[in-house]
mmCIF file of C-alpha atoms in Angstrom:
data_model
loop_
_atom_site.group_PDB
_atom_site.id
_atom_site.type_symbol
_atom_site.label_atom_id
_atom_site.label_comp_id
_atom_site.label_asym_id
_atom_site.label_seq_id
_atom_site.Cartn_x
_atom_site.Cartn_y
_atom_site.Cartn_z
ATOM 1 C CA UNK A 379 -11.802 -4.430 8.105
ATOM 2 C CA UNK A 380 -14.499 -2.108 9.387
ATOM 3 C CA UNK A 381 -15.872 0.376 6.884
ATOM 4 C CA UNK A 382 -16.836 2.827 9.586
ATOM 5 C CA UNK A 383 -15.881 4.024 13.045
ATOM 6 C CA UNK A 384 -18.570 4.246 15.701
ATOM 7 C CA UNK A 385 -18.689 6.930 18.332
ATOM 8 C CA UNK A 386 -21.192 7.214 21.166
ATOM 9 C CA UNK A 387 -22.563 10.538 22.333
ATOM 10 C CA UNK A 388 -25.142 11.349 24.974
ATOM 11 C CA UNK A 389 -27.749 11.506 22.211
ATOM 12 C CA UNK A 390 -26.912 8.241 20.485
ATOM 13 C CA UNK A 391 -24.239 6.830 18.251
ATOM 14 C CA UNK A 392 -22.538 8.239 15.179
ATOM 15 C CA UNK A 393 -21.023 6.183 12.395
ATOM 16 C CA UNK A 394 -18.267 7.840 10.411
ATOM 17 C CA UNK A 395 -17.332 6.066 7.198
ATOM 18 C CA UNK A 396 -13.742 5.395 6.250
ATOM 19 C CA UNK A 397 -14.429 7.321 3.026
ATOM 20 C CA UNK A 398 -15.461 10.373 5.022
ATOM 21 C CA UNK A 399 -12.291 10.177 7.113
ATOM 22 C CA UNK A 400 -10.253 9.636 3.943
ATOM 23 C CA UNK A 401 -11.640 12.616 2.082
ATOM 24 C CA UNK A 402 -11.159 14.886 5.090
ATOM 25 C CA UNK A 403 -7.602 13.654 5.634
ATOM 26 C CA UNK A 404 -6.810 13.736 1.918
ATOM 27 C CA UNK A 405 -8.057 17.295 1.628
ATOM 28 C CA UNK A 406 -5.743 18.405 4.422
ATOM 29 C CA UNK A 407 -2.773 16.388 3.137
ATOM 30 C CA UNK A 408 -2.947 17.763 -0.389
ATOM 31 C CA UNK A 409 -2.968 21.349 0.899
ATOM 32 C CA UNK A 410 0.248 20.825 2.870
ATOM 33 C CA UNK A 411 3.443 22.373 1.537
ATOM 34 C CA UNK A 412 5.704 19.836 -0.143
ATOM 35 C CA UNK A 413 2.993 17.271 -0.813
ATOM 36 C CA UNK A 414 2.198 16.468 -4.445
ATOM 37 C CA UNK A 415 -0.780 14.306 -3.555
ATOM 38 C CA UNK A 416 -2.254 11.200 -2.047
ATOM 39 C CA UNK A 417 -1.071 7.880 -3.375
ATOM 40 C CA UNK A 418 -2.440 4.367 -3.283
ATOM 41 C CA UNK A 419 -0.911 1.772 -0.954
ATOM 42 C CA UNK A 420 -0.005 -0.448 -3.867
ATOM 43 C CA UNK A 421 2.691 0.805 -6.201
ATOM 44 C CA UNK A 422 2.175 0.341 -9.922
ATOM 45 C CA UNK A 423 4.107 -2.419 -11.713
ATOM 46 C CA UNK A 424 7.134 -0.254 -12.441
ATOM 47 C CA UNK A 425 7.353 0.884 -8.826
ATOM 48 C CA UNK A 426 5.788 4.247 -9.602
ATOM 49 C CA UNK A 427 3.356 5.692 -7.103
ATOM 50 C CA UNK A 428 -0.058 6.420 -8.533
ATOM 51 C CA UNK A 429 -1.491 9.833 -7.642
ATOM 52 C CA UNK A 430 -5.090 9.565 -6.518
ATOM 53 C CA UNK A 431 -7.949 11.810 -7.518
ATOM 54 C CA UNK A 432 -10.208 13.237 -4.802
ATOM 55 C CA UNK A 433 -12.839 10.529 -5.147
ATOM 56 C CA UNK A 434 -10.223 7.798 -4.601
ATOM 57 C CA UNK A 435 -8.470 9.202 -1.513
ATOM 58 C CA UNK A 436 -9.716 6.236 0.506
ATOM 59 C CA UNK A 437 -7.271 4.029 -1.423
ATOM 60 C CA UNK A 438 -4.441 5.933 0.256
ATOM 61 C CA UNK A 439 -5.880 6.006 3.749
ATOM 62 C CA UNK A 440 -6.080 3.152 6.243
ATOM 63 C CA UNK A 441 -7.927 3.592 9.527
ATOM 64 C CA UNK A 442 -7.043 1.056 12.193
ATOM 65 C CA UNK A 443 -8.522 0.495 15.619
ATOM 66 C CA UNK A 444 -6.443 -1.514 18.073
ATOM 67 C CA UNK A 445 -7.680 -3.734 20.905
ATOM 68 C CA UNK A 446 -7.891 -0.850 23.363
ATOM 69 C CA UNK A 447 -10.017 1.134 20.905
ATOM 70 C CA UNK A 448 -7.269 3.595 19.942
ATOM 71 C CA UNK A 449 -7.445 4.868 16.378
ATOM 72 C CA UNK A 450 -4.487 5.005 14.036
ATOM 73 C CA UNK A 451 -4.303 6.434 10.558
ATOM 74 C CA UNK A 452 -1.956 5.343 7.764
ATOM 75 C CA UNK A 453 -1.574 7.875 4.947
ATOM 76 C CA UNK A 454 0.180 7.190 1.649
ATOM 77 C CA UNK A 455 1.585 10.271 -0.040
ATOM 78 C CA UNK A 456 3.844 11.556 -2.803
ATOM 79 C CA UNK A 457 6.094 14.485 -1.946
ATOM 80 C CA UNK A 458 7.878 17.083 -4.057
ATOM 81 C CA UNK A 459 11.508 16.599 -4.970
ATOM 82 C CA UNK A 460 13.833 18.844 -2.993
ATOM 83 C CA UNK A 461 11.747 19.321 0.138
ATOM 84 C CA UNK A 462 12.817 18.228 3.604
ATOM 85 C CA UNK A 463 10.728 15.099 3.878
ATOM 86 C CA UNK A 464 10.868 14.922 7.682
ATOM 87 C CA UNK A 465 9.473 18.461 7.977
ATOM 88 C CA UNK A 466 6.756 17.863 5.396
ATOM 89 C CA UNK A 467 5.717 14.634 7.123
ATOM 90 C CA UNK A 468 5.619 16.266 10.558
ATOM 91 C CA UNK A 469 3.446 19.088 9.209
ATOM 92 C CA UNK A 470 1.056 16.585 7.609
ATOM 93 C CA UNK A 471 0.816 14.598 10.853
ATOM 94 C CA UNK A 472 0.045 17.652 12.965
ATOM 95 C CA UNK A 473 -2.493 19.142 10.569
ATOM 96 C CA UNK A 474 -4.342 15.906 9.827
ATOM 97 C CA UNK A 475 -4.560 14.989 13.508
ATOM 98 C CA UNK A 476 -5.853 18.461 14.368
ATOM 99 C CA UNK A 477 -8.410 18.547 11.554
ATOM 100 C CA UNK A 478 -9.824 15.078 12.211
ATOM 101 C CA UNK A 479 -10.027 15.632 15.952
ATOM 102 C CA UNK A 480 -11.714 19.003 15.451
ATOM 103 C CA UNK A 481 -14.158 17.881 12.730
ATOM 104 C CA UNK A 482 -14.978 14.367 13.869
ATOM 105 C CA UNK A 483 -14.132 14.592 17.569
ATOM 106 C CA UNK A 484 -12.204 11.345 17.214
ATOM 107 C CA UNK A 485 -8.819 11.032 18.881
ATOM 108 C CA UNK A 486 -6.129 9.544 16.658
ATOM 109 C CA UNK A 487 -3.263 8.102 18.660
ATOM 110 C CA UNK A 488 -0.978 7.912 15.644
ATOM 111 C CA UNK A 489 -0.880 9.335 12.138
ATOM 112 C CA UNK A 490 1.605 7.233 10.160
ATOM 113 C CA UNK A 491 2.879 8.611 6.868
ATOM 114 C CA UNK A 492 4.209 6.419 4.078
ATOM 115 C CA UNK A 493 6.058 8.341 1.382
ATOM 116 C CA UNK A 494 5.326 6.292 -1.731
ATOM 117 C CA UNK A 495 7.190 8.502 -4.133
ATOM 118 C CA UNK A 496 9.048 11.724 -4.796
ATOM 119 C CA UNK A 497 8.037 13.747 -7.828
ATOM 120 C CA UNK A 498 9.950 16.471 -9.602
ATOM 121 C CA UNK A 499 7.573 19.357 -10.149
ATOM 122 C CA UNK A 500 8.018 21.102 -13.491
#
């Protein structure tokens, strides 16, 4: 899997690492209402979702490029207990798409959210 996405401009090409995309996306995700944090794709042995620290956000983000060059993003998250998951997910999708397109000038065709866990906040 590619570790970076290339983009051509009139001045040359830009390579944007998956880590850079992940930390941008993760930063937006974790600020969204109803989201506890980013999670890794793999659940821990007991089926519990592991919350990722900032430096590991890339473990919860998958960037895919299909044959026609369209970009897709898979995000793995943990949400708060008692929130309307569909609303939280929609908000995350809209905000992440907007932020990445604004910051990186990359168009993401899809932002797929995988809710890996629900956490009761004390």
